mmCIF file with all atom_site columns, C-alpha atoms in Angstrom:
data_model
loop_
_atom_site.group_PDB
_atom_site.id
_atom_site.type_symbol
_atom_site.label_atom_id
_atom_site.label_alt_id
_atom_site.label_comp_id
_atom_site.label_asym_id
_atom_site.label_entity_id
_atom_site.label_seq_id
_atom_site.pdbx_PDB_ins_code
_atom_site.Cartn_x
_atom_site.Cartn_y
_atom_site.Cartn_z
_atom_site.occupancy
_atom_site.B_iso_or_equiv
_atom_site.pdbx_formal_charge
_atom_site.auth_seq_id
_atom_site.auth_comp_id
_atom_site.auth_asym_id
_atom_site.auth_atom_id
_atom_site.pdbx_PDB_model_num
ATOM 1  C CA . MET A 1 1  ? -46.074 -6.455  17.179 1.00 64.00 ? 1  MET A CA 1
ATOM 2  C CA . ALA A 1 2  ? -41.869 -4.920  16.935 1.00 69.00 ? 2  ALA A CA 1
ATOM 3  C CA . SER A 1 3  ? -39.432 -6.916  16.078 1.00 85.00 ? 3  SER A CA 1
ATOM 4  C CA . GLN A 1 4  ? -35.628 -6.422  16.984 1.00 86.00 ? 4  GLN A CA 1
ATOM 5  C CA . VAL A 1 5  ? -33.148 -6.127  14.027 1.00 88.00 ? 5  VAL A CA 1
ATOM 6  C CA . ASN A 1 6  ? -29.758 -7.630  14.329 1.00 93.00 ? 6  ASN A CA 1
ATOM 7  C CA . VAL A 1 7  ? -27.046 -5.357  12.878 1.00 94.00 ? 7  VAL A CA 1
ATOM 8  C CA . GLY A 1 8  ? -23.418 -6.754  12.459 1.00 96.00 ? 8  GLY A CA 1
ATOM 9  C CA . LEU A 1 9  ? -20.511 -5.653  10.896 1.00 94.00 ? 9  LEU A CA 1
ATOM 10 C CA . LEU A 1 10 ? -18.228 -7.233  8.412  1.00 92.00 ? 10 LEU A CA 1
ATOM 11 C CA . VAL A 1 11 ? -14.314 -6.549  9.639  1.00 90.00 ? 11 VAL A CA 1
ATOM 12 C CA . PRO A 1 12 ? -12.423 -4.980  7.096  1.00 84.00 ? 12 PRO A CA 1
ATOM 13 C CA . GLY A 1 13 ? -9.708  -7.754  6.804  1.00 77.00 ? 13 GLY A CA 1
ATOM 14 C CA . SER A 1 14 ? -7.862  -7.327  3.128  1.00 76.00 ? 14 SER A CA 1
ATOM 15 C CA . PHE A 1 15 ? -5.876  -4.488  2.013  1.00 79.00 ? 15 PHE A CA 1
ATOM 16 C CA . ARG A 1 16 ? -4.205  -3.810  -0.680 1.00 81.00 ? 16 ARG A CA 1
ATOM 17 C CA . ASN A 1 17 ? -1.208  -2.391  1.555  1.00 84.00 ? 17 ASN A CA 1
ATOM 18 C CA . ALA A 1 18 ? -0.024  -2.948  5.213  1.00 82.00 ? 18 ALA A CA 1
ATOM 19 C CA . PRO A 1 19 ? -3.089  -3.318  7.156  1.00 81.00 ? 19 PRO A CA 1
ATOM 20 C CA . PRO A 1 20 ? -3.777  -1.220  10.280 1.00 87.00 ? 20 PRO A CA 1
ATOM 21 C CA . LYS A 1 21 ? -1.804  -1.949  13.583 1.00 89.00 ? 21 LYS A CA 1
ATOM 22 C CA . MET A 1 22 ? -3.725  -4.341  15.801 1.00 90.00 ? 22 MET A CA 1
ATOM 23 C CA . ALA A 1 23 ? -4.524  -1.396  18.557 1.00 93.00 ? 23 ALA A CA 1
ATOM 24 C CA . GLU A 1 24 ? -6.666  0.016   15.636 1.00 93.00 ? 24 GLU A CA 1
ATOM 25 C CA . PHE A 1 25 ? -8.342  -3.527  15.206 1.00 92.00 ? 25 PHE A CA 1
ATOM 26 C CA . THR A 1 26 ? -8.929  -3.037  19.126 1.00 95.00 ? 26 THR A CA 1
ATOM 27 C CA . GLU A 1 27 ? -10.376 0.195   19.326 1.00 96.00 ? 27 GLU A CA 1
ATOM 28 C CA . PHE A 1 28 ? -12.580 -0.860  16.279 1.00 95.00 ? 28 PHE A CA 1
ATOM 29 C CA . PHE A 1 29 ? -13.892 -4.111  18.009 1.00 96.00 ? 29 PHE A CA 1
ATOM 30 C CA . ARG A 1 30 ? -14.187 -2.244  21.480 1.00 97.00 ? 30 ARG A CA 1
ATOM 31 C CA . ARG A 1 31 ? -15.947 0.551   19.983 1.00 97.00 ? 31 ARG A CA 1
ATOM 32 C CA . ALA A 1 32 ? -18.660 -1.769  17.899 1.00 97.00 ? 32 ALA A CA 1
ATOM 33 C CA . ASP A 1 33 ? -19.616 -3.386  21.223 1.00 97.00 ? 33 ASP A CA 1
ATOM 34 C CA . GLN A 1 34 ? -19.928 -0.129  22.777 1.00 97.00 ? 34 GLN A CA 1
ATOM 35 C CA . LEU A 1 35 ? -22.085 1.013   19.707 1.00 97.00 ? 35 LEU A CA 1
ATOM 36 C CA . GLY A 1 36 ? -24.714 -1.746  20.542 1.00 96.00 ? 36 GLY A CA 1
ATOM 37 C CA . PHE A 1 37 ? -23.839 -4.304  17.149 1.00 97.00 ? 37 PHE A CA 1
ATOM 38 C CA . HIS A 1 38 ? -25.015 -7.290  17.392 1.00 97.00 ? 38 HIS A CA 1
ATOM 39 C CA . SER A 1 39 ? -22.144 -9.356  16.184 1.00 97.00 ? 39 SER A CA 1
ATOM 40 C CA . LEU A 1 40 ? -18.234 -8.520  14.122 1.00 96.00 ? 40 LEU A CA 1
ATOM 41 C CA . TRP A 1 41 ? -17.777 -11.024 11.045 1.00 96.00 ? 41 TRP A CA 1
ATOM 42 C CA . VAL A 1 42 ? -14.278 -11.653 9.685  1.00 93.00 ? 42 VAL A CA 1
ATOM 43 C CA . ILE A 1 43 ? -13.553 -13.439 6.203  1.00 88.00 ? 43 ILE A CA 1
ATOM 44 C CA . ASP A 1 44 ? -10.884 -15.774 5.448  1.00 86.00 ? 44 ASP A CA 1
ATOM 45 C CA . ARG A 1 45 ? -8.681  -16.103 2.160  1.00 83.00 ? 45 ARG A CA 1
ATOM 46 C CA . ILE A 1 46 ? -5.701  -18.689 1.934  1.00 80.00 ? 46 ILE A CA 1
ATOM 47 C CA . PHE A 1 47 ? -4.816  -17.840 -1.602 1.00 77.00 ? 47 PHE A CA 1
ATOM 48 C CA . HIS A 1 48 ? -5.597  -13.960 -2.645 1.00 73.00 ? 48 HIS A CA 1
ATOM 49 C CA . GLU A 1 49 ? -3.624  -11.610 -4.140 1.00 72.00 ? 49 GLU A CA 1
ATOM 50 C CA . ILE A 1 50 ? -3.773  -9.013  -1.533 1.00 74.00 ? 50 ILE A CA 1
ATOM 51 C CA . ASN A 1 51 ? -2.904  -9.057  2.382  1.00 75.00 ? 51 ASN A CA 1
ATOM 52 C CA . VAL A 1 52 ? -5.792  -10.706 4.381  1.00 77.00 ? 52 VAL A CA 1
ATOM 53 C CA . LEU A 1 53 ? -5.417  -11.305 7.807  1.00 82.00 ? 53 LEU A CA 1
ATOM 54 C CA . GLU A 1 54 ? -5.972  -14.420 9.737  1.00 86.00 ? 54 GLU A CA 1
ATOM 55 C CA . PRO A 1 55 ? -9.337  -14.954 10.940 1.00 89.00 ? 55 PRO A CA 1
ATOM 56 C CA . MET A 1 56 ? -8.833  -16.362 14.300 1.00 90.00 ? 56 MET A CA 1
ATOM 57 C CA . THR A 1 57 ? -6.275  -14.300 15.406 1.00 90.00 ? 57 THR A CA 1
ATOM 58 C CA . LEU A 1 58 ? -8.761  -11.160 14.362 1.00 91.00 ? 58 LEU A CA 1
ATOM 59 C CA . LEU A 1 59 ? -11.650 -12.840 16.582 1.00 94.00 ? 59 LEU A CA 1
ATOM 60 C CA . THR A 1 60 ? -9.712  -13.662 19.598 1.00 94.00 ? 60 THR A CA 1
ATOM 61 C CA . CYS A 1 61 ? -8.196  -9.946  19.553 1.00 94.00 ? 61 CYS A CA 1
ATOM 62 C CA . ALA A 1 62 ? -12.095 -9.185  19.347 1.00 96.00 ? 62 ALA A CA 1
ATOM 63 C CA . ALA A 1 63 ? -13.050 -11.391 22.318 1.00 95.00 ? 63 ALA A CA 1
ATOM 64 C CA . ALA A 1 64 ? -10.719 -10.143 24.307 1.00 95.00 ? 64 ALA A CA 1
ATOM 65 C CA . VAL A 1 65 ? -11.744 -6.654  24.217 1.00 96.00 ? 65 VAL A CA 1
ATOM 66 C CA . THR A 1 66 ? -15.519 -7.287  23.837 1.00 96.00 ? 66 THR A CA 1
ATOM 67 C CA . SER A 1 67 ? -18.071 -8.456  26.351 1.00 95.00 ? 67 SER A CA 1
ATOM 68 C CA . ARG A 1 68 ? -21.037 -8.949  24.678 1.00 95.00 ? 68 ARG A CA 1
ATOM 69 C CA . ILE A 1 69 ? -21.245 -9.077  20.939 1.00 96.00 ? 69 ILE A CA 1
ATOM 70 C CA . ARG A 1 70 ? -21.273 -11.978 18.770 1.00 96.00 ? 70 ARG A CA 1
ATOM 71 C CA . LEU A 1 71 ? -18.409 -13.182 17.043 1.00 95.00 ? 71 LEU A CA 1
ATOM 72 C CA . GLY A 1 72 ? -17.598 -15.185 13.574 1.00 94.00 ? 72 GLY A CA 1
ATOM 73 C CA . THR A 1 73 ? -16.483 -16.135 10.030 1.00 91.00 ? 73 THR A CA 1
ATOM 74 C CA . SER A 1 74 ? -18.596 -15.140 7.181  1.00 87.00 ? 74 SER A CA 1
ATOM 75 C CA . VAL A 1 75 ? -16.312 -17.758 5.272  1.00 84.00 ? 75 VAL A CA 1
ATOM 76 C CA . LEU A 1 76 ? -14.328 -20.309 6.724  1.00 85.00 ? 76 LEU A CA 1
ATOM 77 C CA . LEU A 1 77 ? -12.052 -22.194 4.464  1.00 85.00 ? 77 LEU A CA 1
ATOM 78 C CA . PHE A 1 78 ? -11.602 -25.393 6.749  1.00 84.00 ? 78 PHE A CA 1
ATOM 79 C CA . VAL A 1 79 ? -10.375 -27.506 3.524  1.00 87.00 ? 79 VAL A CA 1
ATOM 80 C CA . PHE A 1 80 ? -7.290  -25.795 3.552  1.00 87.00 ? 80 PHE A CA 1
ATOM 81 C CA . ARG A 1 81 ? -6.880  -26.167 7.647  1.00 88.00 ? 81 ARG A CA 1
ATOM 82 C CA . ASN A 1 82 ? -6.166  -28.904 9.684  1.00 91.00 ? 82 ASN A CA 1
ATOM 83 C CA . PRO A 1 83 ? -9.078  -30.298 10.978 1.00 91.00 ? 83 PRO A CA 1
ATOM 84 C CA . VAL A 1 84 ? -7.372  -30.805 14.530 1.00 94.00 ? 84 VAL A CA 1
ATOM 85 C CA . GLN A 1 85 ? -6.185  -27.826 14.905 1.00 92.00 ? 85 GLN A CA 1
ATOM 86 C CA . LEU A 1 86 ? -9.181  -25.897 13.324 1.00 89.00 ? 86 LEU A CA 1
ATOM 87 C CA . ALA A 1 87 ? -11.316 -27.368 16.550 1.00 91.00 ? 87 ALA A CA 1
ATOM 88 C CA . ARG A 1 88 ? -8.824  -26.878 18.768 1.00 92.00 ? 88 ARG A CA 1
ATOM 89 C CA . THR A 1 89 ? -8.048  -22.944 18.050 1.00 89.00 ? 89 THR A CA 1
ATOM 90 C CA . THR A 1 90 ? -12.007 -22.623 17.872 1.00 88.00 ? 90 THR A CA 1
ATOM 91 C CA . ALA A 1 91 ? -12.563 -24.407 21.174 1.00 90.00 ? 91 ALA A CA 1
ATOM 92 C CA . THR A 1 92 ? -9.922  -22.159 22.453 1.00 89.00 ? 92 THR A CA 1
ATOM 93 C CA . LEU A 1 93 ? -11.641 -18.868 21.209 1.00 85.00 ? 93 LEU A CA 1
ATOM 94 C CA . ASP A 1 94 ? -15.148 -20.258 22.525 1.00 81.00 ? 94 ASP A CA 1
#
């Protein structure tokens, strides 16, 4: 009996220099969806020595340009976020 393997991508989210333009992320998300990847995952870091992009903003961008791919955070540091605002943000994204 064959089973389906779901393959996801961890979205690059930390950069030593300036991050790519949002248009480049948009194209990355579109291509991942078109190529049949199951999911996209973003990281969350609050205190880090290099540039880390805000995960909910990246997921919102991905949701706007994809149609079937699943979206998620590999880590979400909710203890450093206002719980009401986080709930509102995730509900809006959903």
